[in-house]
Amino acid sequence: MTTATTTIMRQHLIDPEICIRCNTCEETCPVDAISHDSRNYVVDAAKCKLCYNCISPCPTGAIDSWRNMPADLAYPLAEQLLWDTLPAQIALDASPGVGAGDTAPALPDDVQQIAAASTAGQGGVAPPPWSAAHPYVNLYSIQQPAVATVSGNFRLTAEDASSDIRHIVLDFGNASFPVLEGQTIGILAPGLDANGKPHHVRLYSVASPRDGERPKYNNLSLTVKRVTEDHEGKPAQGIASNYLCDLKKGDKVNVVGPYGTSFLMPNHPGSNLLMICTGTGSAPMRAMTERRRRKSAPGEDGKLMLFFGARTAGELPYFGPLTRLPKEFIDINLAFSRVPGQPRQYVQDRIRSRAEDVVRLLKDENTYLYLCGLKGMEKGVDEAFADICSRNGLDWKVVQATLLQQGRYHVETY
Ligand code: NAP
């Protein structure tokens, strides 16, 4: 089929069968080679530099898909967008080192080094804390999901709040579904999309600690906001969030995962958690806080400092339980943005106002920093850290790079 002079390229693709459309790869790609439509995530062969930054952050491994292709026959984006499954490797004759199987040839040395660096956290994603427990991932697939039973569905926001945020408890019965704080699970909403295909998996952070929402029960909890509008504020019904928020006790839910090997908490005594979140981004912070509360008496372990942003107290998930936690156990800093008659406060404003204590934590090599929630807060928080660091003789870029490299800086924003 090809002549000896044809250039064979290693084309990077994304497996549409496994991909859970979490957008991690698109956010990670430094050259904007990855894009998506409502159906598939795809890689532009003309832009992809094979830097491998996207490989290790992908929770499912869908990103690690390759085909050896004559350069002039590389699959175009328009074709990839229509795929339901990856095409088989085409036969390539007279091309040394290129086989017909699904496995790509060995990586060149320089690429192997980049891939290894990425896995070690010097590339796109931070390694987990050195003392994190071993996470299990991909135990349940779309083809063989775990079936959980809803054992509770409680509204967390005030009755008059604009958002309906729910605490949903799923019981796994006899199925083994081990999760760690910071991991996510995938929900398969029933029904078909506009193309007649099953809905894509939607990811939610686990809001309970590893030993269950109720200790020694085989259950976990999620924090889910009913989505009723899109990012531009136009009316839009979120498929999975509305499905979850409407669930009744006893209903069955198909669950895949768990996912996540990086956004995990340290296990060693004396480790500090600096947690910054907005809205439902509080889910993993609740899981970590509850883990520490169950494990150690107040004041007997490292420090917990939380910055939590919401529109008002009534919109803040877990407001009641949070405010009842002892001060010596957790240092809580709330930022409300829409309280009538009060100036708008964001988490970054509270970080600035607590500069001295935040910098003290940043200087401590036992501090682990977690950021979760709205994508928009990343920039503001970054600026606040840069600001307070420079006023206290630190260079935030250096601090941040060190934190990342040491598995002490974890971000999950959407
Ligand atoms: P929200 O209610 O829309 O916003 C929460 C707070 O953040 C509000 O006070 C808001 O202020 C403020 N905010 C807006 N822009 C900001 C900025 N640039 N910097 C700092 N604060 C800002 O939040 P939400 O709808 O719950 O969103 C939470 C996010 O977490 C979603 O993107 C969700 O996908 C993500 N998440 C959810 C989970 C989960 O398991 N459910 C897990 C991880 C992440 P305004 O008054 O200005 O709006």
Short mmCIF file of C-alpha atoms and ligand atoms in Angstrom, two decimals:
data_model
loop_
_atom_site.label_atom_id
_atom_site.label_comp_id
_atom_site.label_asym_id
_atom_site.label_seq_id
_atom_site.Cartn_x
_atom_site.Cartn_y
_atom_site.Cartn_z
CA MET A 1 0.00 0.00 0.00
CA THR A 2 2.77 2.46 0.84
CA THR A 3 6.07 2.89 -0.89
CA ALA A 4 9.43 2.81 0.88
CA THR A 5 9.65 6.60 0.55
CA THR A 6 6.35 7.33 2.34
CA THR A 7 6.86 9.00 5.72
CA ILE A 8 5.22 6.97 8.45
CA MET A 9 3.97 9.03 11.37
CA ARG A 10 2.87 7.97 14.81
CA GLN A 11 -0.59 9.52 14.93
CA HIS A 12 -1.92 10.40 18.35
CA LEU A 13 -5.64 9.64 18.77
CA ILE A 14 -8.22 9.41 21.56
CA ASP A 15 -10.28 6.27 22.03
CA PRO A 16 -13.93 7.41 21.91
CA GLU A 17 -15.11 4.23 23.61
CA ILE A 18 -13.12 4.82 26.77
CA CYS A 19 -12.96 8.65 26.84
CA ILE A 20 -15.11 10.15 29.58
CA ARG A 21 -14.96 13.68 28.08
CA CYS A 22 -13.50 15.24 31.22
CA ASN A 23 -11.54 17.85 29.20
CA THR A 24 -8.29 17.18 31.06
CA CYS A 25 -6.33 16.50 27.86
CA GLU A 26 -7.60 19.63 26.12
CA GLU A 27 -6.62 21.73 29.13
CA THR A 28 -3.20 20.09 29.37
CA CYS A 29 -2.15 20.26 25.72
CA PRO A 30 0.41 23.10 25.41
CA VAL A 31 -0.12 23.53 21.64
CA ASP A 32 -3.94 23.38 21.46
CA ALA A 33 -3.85 20.23 19.37
CA ILE A 34 -6.82 18.72 21.23
CA SER A 35 -10.37 19.91 20.71
CA HIS A 36 -13.86 18.47 21.00
CA ASP A 37 -17.46 18.73 19.90
CA SER A 38 -20.51 17.40 21.70
CA ARG A 39 -19.51 13.88 20.68
CA ASN A 40 -15.74 13.30 20.64
CA TYR A 41 -12.35 14.57 21.76
CA VAL A 42 -9.87 14.63 18.87
CA VAL A 43 -6.20 15.34 18.17
CA ASP A 44 -5.00 17.49 15.29
CA ALA A 45 -2.07 15.60 13.73
CA ALA A 46 -0.74 18.82 12.20
CA LYS A 47 -0.43 20.47 15.64
CA CYS A 48 0.46 17.57 17.97
CA LYS A 49 4.16 17.66 18.89
CA LEU A 50 4.11 14.30 20.73
CA CYS A 51 5.16 16.07 23.94
CA TYR A 52 3.22 13.51 26.03
CA ASN A 53 2.08 16.12 28.57
CA CYS A 54 -1.51 14.92 28.18
CA ILE A 55 -0.82 11.22 28.71
CA SER A 56 -0.50 10.81 32.46
CA PRO A 57 -3.28 13.25 33.53
CA CYS A 58 -5.92 11.29 31.54
CA PRO A 59 -7.98 9.37 34.12
CA THR A 60 -8.98 6.52 31.79
CA GLY A 61 -6.05 6.00 29.42
CA ALA A 62 -8.23 6.84 26.37
CA ILE A 63 -5.57 9.40 25.46
CA ASP A 64 -2.89 6.73 25.08
CA SER A 65 -4.03 5.62 21.60
CA TRP A 66 -1.80 5.52 18.56
CA ARG A 67 -1.84 4.44 14.95
CA ASN A 68 1.10 4.28 12.55
CA MET A 69 -0.01 6.13 9.47
CA PRO A 70 1.47 7.32 6.20
CA ALA A 71 1.72 11.08 6.89
CA ASP A 72 -0.48 11.97 3.94
CA LEU A 73 -3.23 9.62 5.18
CA ALA A 74 -3.38 10.83 8.80
CA TYR A 75 -6.96 10.79 10.07
CA PRO A 76 -8.41 14.31 9.75
CA LEU A 77 -10.35 15.90 12.60
CA ALA A 78 -13.66 15.70 10.72
CA GLU A 79 -13.30 11.92 10.50
CA GLN A 80 -12.24 11.49 14.16
CA LEU A 81 -15.30 13.47 15.27
CA LEU A 82 -17.56 10.82 13.76
CA TRP A 83 -15.93 7.79 15.35
CA ASP A 84 -17.64 5.52 17.85
CA THR A 85 -14.60 3.25 18.02
CA LEU A 86 -10.97 3.61 16.97
CA PRO A 87 -10.20 2.25 13.51
CA ALA A 88 -7.90 -0.79 13.43
CA GLN A 89 -4.26 -0.25 12.54
CA ILE A 90 -4.06 -0.25 8.74
CA ALA A 91 -1.60 -2.61 7.07
CA LEU A 92 1.68 -0.91 6.27
CA ASP A 93 4.05 -2.76 3.99
CA ALA A 94 7.78 -2.27 3.48
CA SER A 95 8.02 0.09 6.41
CA PRO A 96 10.78 -0.95 8.76
CA GLY A 97 9.81 -0.90 12.42
CA VAL A 98 6.11 -0.43 11.71
CA GLY A 99 3.77 -3.28 12.44
CA ALA A 100 0.11 -3.88 11.81
CA GLY A 101 -0.88 -4.31 15.45
CA ASP A 102 -2.52 -1.79 17.76
CA THR A 103 0.67 -1.14 19.65
CA ALA A 104 2.79 1.76 18.50
CA PRO A 105 6.54 1.25 18.02
CA ALA A 106 8.89 1.95 20.92
CA LEU A 107 9.26 5.65 21.64
CA PRO A 108 12.47 7.39 20.66
CA ASP A 109 14.77 8.03 23.64
CA ASP A 110 14.00 11.74 23.88
CA VAL A 111 10.26 11.09 23.90
CA GLN A 112 10.65 8.37 26.52
CA GLN A 113 12.45 10.89 28.70
CA ILE A 114 9.62 13.39 28.32
CA ALA A 115 7.04 10.73 29.15
CA ALA A 116 9.00 9.64 32.21
CA ALA A 117 9.39 13.26 33.37
CA SER A 118 5.68 13.80 32.95
CA THR A 119 4.86 10.74 35.06
CA ALA A 120 7.30 11.94 37.68
CA GLY A 121 5.48 15.23 37.89
CA GLN A 122 7.99 17.43 36.10
CA GLY A 123 5.66 17.57 33.12
CA GLY A 124 1.96 18.43 33.06
CA VAL A 125 0.58 16.91 36.25
CA ALA A 126 1.76 16.75 39.86
CA PRO A 127 2.58 13.40 41.40
CA PRO A 128 0.49 12.46 44.42
CA PRO A 129 1.77 13.31 47.93
CA TRP A 130 4.57 10.91 48.83
CA SER A 131 2.54 9.41 51.67
CA ALA A 132 -0.77 9.09 49.78
CA ALA A 133 -2.46 5.70 49.89
CA HIS A 134 -2.54 3.61 46.73
CA PRO A 135 -5.54 4.61 44.61
CA TYR A 136 -7.46 2.04 42.58
CA VAL A 137 -8.62 3.24 39.17
CA ASN A 138 -10.75 1.92 36.32
CA LEU A 139 -12.25 -0.95 38.27
CA TYR A 140 -15.61 -0.51 36.55
CA SER A 141 -16.01 0.33 32.86
CA ILE A 142 -18.87 1.61 30.72
CA GLN A 143 -19.40 -1.95 29.53
CA GLN A 144 -19.40 -3.30 33.09
CA PRO A 145 -20.41 -0.55 35.53
CA ALA A 146 -20.99 -1.05 39.22
CA VAL A 147 -24.64 -0.73 40.21
CA ALA A 148 -25.11 1.42 43.30
CA THR A 149 -28.32 2.02 45.24
CA VAL A 150 -29.28 5.50 46.38
CA SER A 151 -29.51 5.52 50.15
CA GLY A 152 -30.06 9.27 50.54
CA ASN A 153 -30.57 12.48 48.56
CA PHE A 154 -30.58 15.64 50.69
CA ARG A 155 -30.72 19.28 49.70
CA LEU A 156 -27.71 21.18 51.11
CA THR A 157 -28.63 24.71 50.08
CA ALA A 158 -31.27 26.81 51.81
CA GLU A 159 -34.81 26.46 50.46
CA ASP A 160 -34.71 30.04 49.15
CA ALA A 161 -31.19 29.70 47.65
CA SER A 162 -30.84 30.12 43.90
CA SER A 163 -28.97 26.84 43.53
CA ASP A 164 -30.14 23.34 44.33
CA ILE A 165 -27.04 21.53 45.64
CA ARG A 166 -27.52 17.98 46.89
CA HIS A 167 -25.71 15.49 49.03
CA ILE A 168 -26.29 12.11 47.39
CA VAL A 169 -25.32 8.87 49.12
CA LEU A 170 -24.67 5.77 47.00
CA ASP A 171 -24.45 2.32 48.51
CA PHE A 172 -22.44 -0.34 46.68
CA GLY A 173 -23.89 -3.35 48.48
CA ASN A 174 -21.56 -6.31 47.98
CA ALA A 175 -19.55 -4.68 45.17
CA SER A 176 -16.04 -3.52 46.00
CA PHE A 177 -15.68 0.15 45.04
CA PRO A 178 -12.64 1.49 46.95
CA VAL A 179 -12.09 5.24 46.75
CA LEU A 180 -9.73 7.74 48.31
CA GLU A 181 -10.46 11.35 49.18
CA GLY A 182 -9.86 13.46 46.04
CA GLN A 183 -10.79 10.71 43.58
CA THR A 184 -13.72 10.98 41.20
CA ILE A 185 -16.34 8.53 40.00
CA GLY A 186 -18.24 8.51 36.70
CA ILE A 187 -22.01 8.49 36.48
CA LEU A 188 -23.82 6.94 33.50
CA ALA A 189 -27.11 8.75 33.06
CA PRO A 190 -29.71 6.56 31.38
CA GLY A 191 -31.15 7.39 27.95
CA LEU A 192 -29.68 8.55 24.67
CA ASP A 193 -28.32 11.86 23.41
CA ALA A 194 -29.44 13.80 20.32
CA ASN A 195 -27.36 11.46 18.14
CA GLY A 196 -29.04 8.37 19.57
CA LYS A 197 -25.88 7.47 21.54
CA PRO A 198 -25.64 6.76 25.28
CA HIS A 199 -24.83 9.90 27.29
CA HIS A 200 -21.20 10.49 28.05
CA VAL A 201 -19.87 9.70 31.49
CA ARG A 202 -19.99 12.66 33.90
CA LEU A 203 -17.40 12.90 36.65
CA TYR A 204 -18.07 13.83 40.29
CA SER A 205 -15.64 14.12 43.16
CA VAL A 206 -16.25 11.85 46.09
CA ALA A 207 -17.34 13.93 49.09
CA SER A 208 -16.85 11.24 51.75
CA PRO A 209 -13.71 9.73 53.25
CA ARG A 210 -12.25 6.37 52.27
CA ASP A 211 -14.12 4.44 54.96
CA GLY A 212 -17.48 5.59 53.64
CA GLU A 213 -20.04 8.31 54.18
CA ARG A 214 -20.94 6.26 57.20
CA PRO A 215 -17.88 4.49 58.62
CA LYS A 216 -17.77 0.80 57.83
CA TYR A 217 -20.68 1.08 55.41
CA ASN A 218 -19.92 0.35 51.77
CA ASN A 219 -21.12 3.76 50.63
CA LEU A 220 -19.90 7.13 49.41
CA SER A 221 -21.37 10.57 48.88
CA LEU A 222 -21.37 13.15 46.09
CA THR A 223 -22.03 16.90 46.07
CA VAL A 224 -24.11 17.71 43.01
CA LYS A 225 -25.46 21.05 41.81
CA ARG A 226 -28.51 20.91 39.56
CA VAL A 227 -27.39 22.57 36.34
CA THR A 228 -30.13 24.72 34.86
CA GLU A 229 -28.08 27.11 32.74
CA ASP A 230 -24.94 27.01 30.60
CA HIS A 231 -21.76 29.02 31.13
CA GLU A 232 -23.32 32.04 29.37
CA GLY A 233 -26.34 31.94 31.68
CA LYS A 234 -28.73 30.60 28.99
CA PRO A 235 -31.26 27.97 30.17
CA ALA A 236 -29.81 24.45 29.82
CA GLN A 237 -30.65 21.25 31.67
CA GLY A 238 -27.55 19.31 32.77
CA ILE A 239 -28.19 15.68 31.87
CA ALA A 240 -26.33 13.93 34.68
CA SER A 241 -26.83 16.58 37.38
CA ASN A 242 -30.62 16.65 36.92
CA TYR A 243 -30.71 12.85 36.78
CA LEU A 244 -28.74 12.66 40.05
CA CYS A 245 -30.62 15.44 41.82
CA ASP A 246 -33.95 13.75 41.01
CA LEU A 247 -32.91 10.31 42.31
CA LYS A 248 -35.01 8.76 45.07
CA LYS A 249 -33.94 6.43 47.84
CA GLY A 250 -33.72 2.89 46.45
CA ASP A 251 -33.03 3.96 42.83
CA LYS A 252 -30.18 2.16 41.03
CA VAL A 253 -27.31 4.07 39.44
CA ASN A 254 -24.62 2.85 37.03
CA VAL A 255 -21.19 3.98 38.21
CA VAL A 256 -17.77 3.70 36.53
CA GLY A 257 -14.27 4.37 37.81
CA PRO A 258 -12.91 5.27 40.26
CA TYR A 259 -10.49 7.75 38.66
CA GLY A 260 -7.64 9.96 39.80
CA THR A 261 -4.10 9.23 40.90
CA SER A 262 -2.81 12.72 41.73
CA PHE A 263 -5.33 14.83 43.70
CA LEU A 264 -4.91 12.71 46.85
CA MET A 265 -4.24 13.59 50.47
CA PRO A 266 -1.05 12.86 52.42
CA ASN A 267 -1.21 10.18 55.09
CA HIS A 268 1.77 11.11 57.19
CA PRO A 269 1.23 12.70 60.61
CA GLY A 270 1.92 16.42 60.78
CA SER A 271 0.97 17.16 57.16
CA ASN A 272 -0.93 20.43 56.66
CA LEU A 273 -3.80 20.82 54.20
CA LEU A 274 -4.34 24.24 52.61
CA MET A 275 -7.68 23.92 50.81
CA ILE A 276 -9.25 26.49 48.50
CA CYS A 277 -12.62 25.87 46.88
CA THR A 278 -15.76 27.40 45.45
CA GLY A 279 -19.29 25.94 45.41
CA THR A 280 -19.43 22.21 44.76
CA GLY A 281 -15.64 22.20 44.46
CA SER A 282 -15.94 21.67 48.22
CA ALA A 283 -16.63 17.94 47.68
CA PRO A 284 -13.02 16.70 47.93
CA MET A 285 -12.30 19.17 50.75
CA ARG A 286 -15.18 17.70 52.76
CA ALA A 287 -13.78 14.22 52.13
CA MET A 288 -10.28 15.20 53.29
CA THR A 289 -11.51 17.18 56.28
CA GLU A 290 -13.75 14.34 57.41
CA ARG A 291 -10.91 11.84 57.01
CA ARG A 292 -8.74 13.94 59.29
CA ARG A 293 -11.57 14.51 61.76
CA ARG A 294 -12.18 10.77 62.09
CA LYS A 295 -8.47 9.96 62.30
CA SER A 296 -7.00 12.50 64.72
CA ALA A 297 -8.20 14.48 67.68
CA PRO A 298 -8.33 18.29 67.19
CA GLY A 299 -4.86 19.85 67.42
CA GLU A 300 -3.06 16.50 67.34
CA ASP A 301 -2.14 16.48 63.68
CA GLY A 302 -1.03 19.00 61.03
CA LYS A 303 -3.00 22.17 60.33
CA LEU A 304 -6.12 22.41 58.19
CA MET A 305 -6.83 25.78 56.61
CA LEU A 306 -9.85 26.22 54.34
CA PHE A 307 -10.85 29.06 52.01
CA PHE A 308 -14.38 28.48 50.76
CA GLY A 309 -16.29 30.76 48.37
CA ALA A 310 -20.05 30.84 47.78
CA ARG A 311 -22.65 33.41 46.85
CA THR A 312 -24.19 33.51 50.34
CA ALA A 313 -24.21 31.36 53.47
CA GLY A 314 -27.44 29.74 52.23
CA GLU A 315 -25.69 28.72 48.99
CA LEU A 316 -22.71 27.18 50.74
CA PRO A 317 -22.85 23.39 50.80
CA TYR A 318 -22.24 21.94 54.28
CA PHE A 319 -22.42 25.40 55.90
CA GLY A 320 -23.99 24.16 59.13
CA PRO A 321 -21.65 21.22 59.85
CA LEU A 322 -18.64 23.26 58.75
CA THR A 323 -19.25 26.09 61.19
CA ARG A 324 -19.59 23.62 64.06
CA LEU A 325 -16.07 22.20 63.62
CA PRO A 326 -13.68 23.22 66.43
CA LYS A 327 -11.36 26.13 65.61
CA GLU A 328 -8.31 24.18 66.79
CA PHE A 329 -9.18 21.49 64.23
CA ILE A 330 -9.69 23.69 61.15
CA ASP A 331 -9.13 27.34 60.31
CA ILE A 332 -12.15 28.26 58.14
CA ASN A 333 -12.28 31.36 55.95
CA LEU A 334 -15.54 31.94 54.11
CA ALA A 335 -15.92 34.36 51.21
CA PHE A 336 -19.43 35.42 50.19
CA SER A 337 -19.90 37.20 46.89
CA ARG A 338 -23.57 38.14 46.85
CA VAL A 339 -24.66 39.19 50.32
CA PRO A 340 -26.96 42.21 49.92
CA GLY A 341 -25.34 45.36 51.24
CA GLN A 342 -21.88 43.79 51.59
CA PRO A 343 -18.89 44.07 49.29
CA ARG A 344 -18.21 41.08 47.01
CA GLN A 345 -15.67 38.74 48.59
CA TYR A 346 -13.79 36.00 46.73
CA VAL A 347 -11.49 33.32 48.15
CA GLN A 348 -8.47 35.24 46.82
CA ASP A 349 -9.50 38.26 48.92
CA ARG A 350 -9.58 36.10 52.04
CA ILE A 351 -6.18 34.61 51.14
CA ARG A 352 -4.78 38.14 50.98
CA SER A 353 -6.31 39.06 54.30
CA ARG A 354 -4.75 35.97 55.93
CA ALA A 355 -1.38 36.49 54.19
CA GLU A 356 0.80 35.95 57.24
CA ASP A 357 -0.71 32.55 58.13
CA VAL A 358 -0.87 31.41 54.52
CA VAL A 359 2.79 32.28 53.95
CA ARG A 360 3.72 30.43 57.13
CA LEU A 361 2.03 27.34 55.73
CA LEU A 362 3.64 27.79 52.30
CA LYS A 363 7.06 27.84 53.95
CA ASP A 364 6.35 24.53 55.69
CA GLU A 365 7.48 21.56 53.62
CA ASN A 366 4.66 19.52 55.13
CA THR A 367 1.99 21.71 53.51
CA TYR A 368 -0.18 20.33 50.69
CA LEU A 369 -2.26 22.73 48.65
CA TYR A 370 -5.59 21.88 46.97
CA LEU A 371 -7.64 24.06 44.65
CA CYS A 372 -11.06 22.90 43.42
CA GLY A 373 -14.06 24.56 41.86
CA LEU A 374 -14.63 27.22 39.25
CA LYS A 375 -11.96 27.54 36.58
CA GLY A 376 -12.14 31.33 36.87
CA MET A 377 -10.76 31.38 40.41
CA GLU A 378 -7.41 29.88 39.35
CA LYS A 379 -6.11 33.18 38.00
CA GLY A 380 -7.29 35.21 40.99
CA VAL A 381 -5.83 32.72 43.47
CA ASP A 382 -2.56 32.61 41.54
CA GLU A 383 -2.32 36.41 41.68
CA ALA A 384 -3.11 36.43 45.38
CA PHE A 385 -0.34 33.90 46.08
CA ALA A 386 2.11 35.87 43.92
CA ASP A 387 1.18 39.00 45.83
CA ILE A 388 1.46 37.66 49.36
CA CYS A 389 4.64 35.77 48.49
CA SER A 390 6.41 38.82 47.06
CA ARG A 391 5.43 40.87 50.13
CA ASN A 392 7.00 38.18 52.31
CA GLY A 393 10.25 37.59 50.46
CA LEU A 394 9.13 34.56 48.44
CA ASP A 395 8.89 34.05 44.69
CA TRP A 396 5.52 32.36 44.04
CA LYS A 397 6.70 30.90 40.71
CA VAL A 398 9.53 29.11 42.52
CA VAL A 399 7.30 28.06 45.42
CA GLN A 400 4.64 26.79 43.02
CA ALA A 401 7.14 24.83 40.90
CA THR A 402 8.54 23.21 44.05
CA LEU A 403 5.07 22.35 45.34
CA LEU A 404 4.15 20.82 41.97
CA GLN A 405 7.31 18.82 41.71
CA GLN A 406 6.90 17.48 45.24
CA GLY A 407 3.26 16.45 44.78
CA ARG A 408 2.09 19.25 47.08
CA TYR A 409 -0.01 21.32 44.65
CA HIS A 410 -3.22 19.91 43.19
CA VAL A 411 -5.77 21.67 41.05
CA GLU A 412 -9.15 20.45 39.84
CA THR A 413 -11.20 23.21 38.24
CA TYR A 414 -13.95 23.21 35.62
P1 NAP B 1 -20.85 29.06 42.00
O1 NAP B 1 -21.94 28.87 42.97
O2 NAP B 1 -21.19 29.55 40.62
O3 NAP B 1 -19.72 30.01 42.56
C1 NAP B 1 -19.18 29.82 43.83
C2 NAP B 1 -18.50 31.10 44.24
O4 NAP B 1 -17.34 31.35 43.43
C3 NAP B 1 -19.41 32.31 44.10
O5 NAP B 1 -19.25 33.10 45.24
C4 NAP B 1 -18.84 32.99 42.87
O6 NAP B 1 -19.07 34.38 42.85
C5 NAP B 1 -17.38 32.72 43.05
N1 NAP B 1 -16.58 33.04 41.88
C6 NAP B 1 -17.00 33.27 40.60
N2 NAP B 1 -15.97 33.61 39.83
C7 NAP B 1 -14.87 33.61 40.62
C8 NAP B 1 -13.50 33.91 40.39
N3 NAP B 1 -13.05 34.26 39.19
N4 NAP B 1 -12.64 33.80 41.43
C9 NAP B 1 -13.08 33.43 42.65
N5 NAP B 1 -14.37 33.16 42.92
C10 NAP B 1 -15.26 33.24 41.92
O7 NAP B 1 -20.05 27.69 41.92
P2 NAP B 1 -20.56 26.27 41.44
O8 NAP B 1 -21.57 26.41 40.37
O9 NAP B 1 -20.90 25.45 42.63
O10 NAP B 1 -19.26 25.75 40.73
C11 NAP B 1 -18.34 24.91 41.31
C12 NAP B 1 -17.41 24.38 40.27
O11 NAP B 1 -16.77 23.24 40.87
C13 NAP B 1 -18.07 23.91 38.99
O12 NAP B 1 -17.32 24.38 37.91
C14 NAP B 1 -17.96 22.38 39.10
O13 NAP B 1 -17.85 21.77 37.84
C15 NAP B 1 -16.69 22.25 39.90
N6 NAP B 1 -16.46 20.96 40.59
C16 NAP B 1 -17.50 20.22 41.07
C17 NAP B 1 -17.23 18.99 41.67
C18 NAP B 1 -18.31 18.08 42.16
O14 NAP B 1 -17.97 16.96 42.54
N7 NAP B 1 -19.57 18.46 42.13
C19 NAP B 1 -15.92 18.58 41.83
C20 NAP B 1 -14.89 19.38 41.36
C21 NAP B 1 -15.18 20.59 40.76
P3 NAP B 1 -20.11 35.14 41.88
O15 NAP B 1 -21.10 35.76 42.81
O16 NAP B 1 -19.30 36.16 41.17
O17 NAP B 1 -20.73 34.12 40.96
#
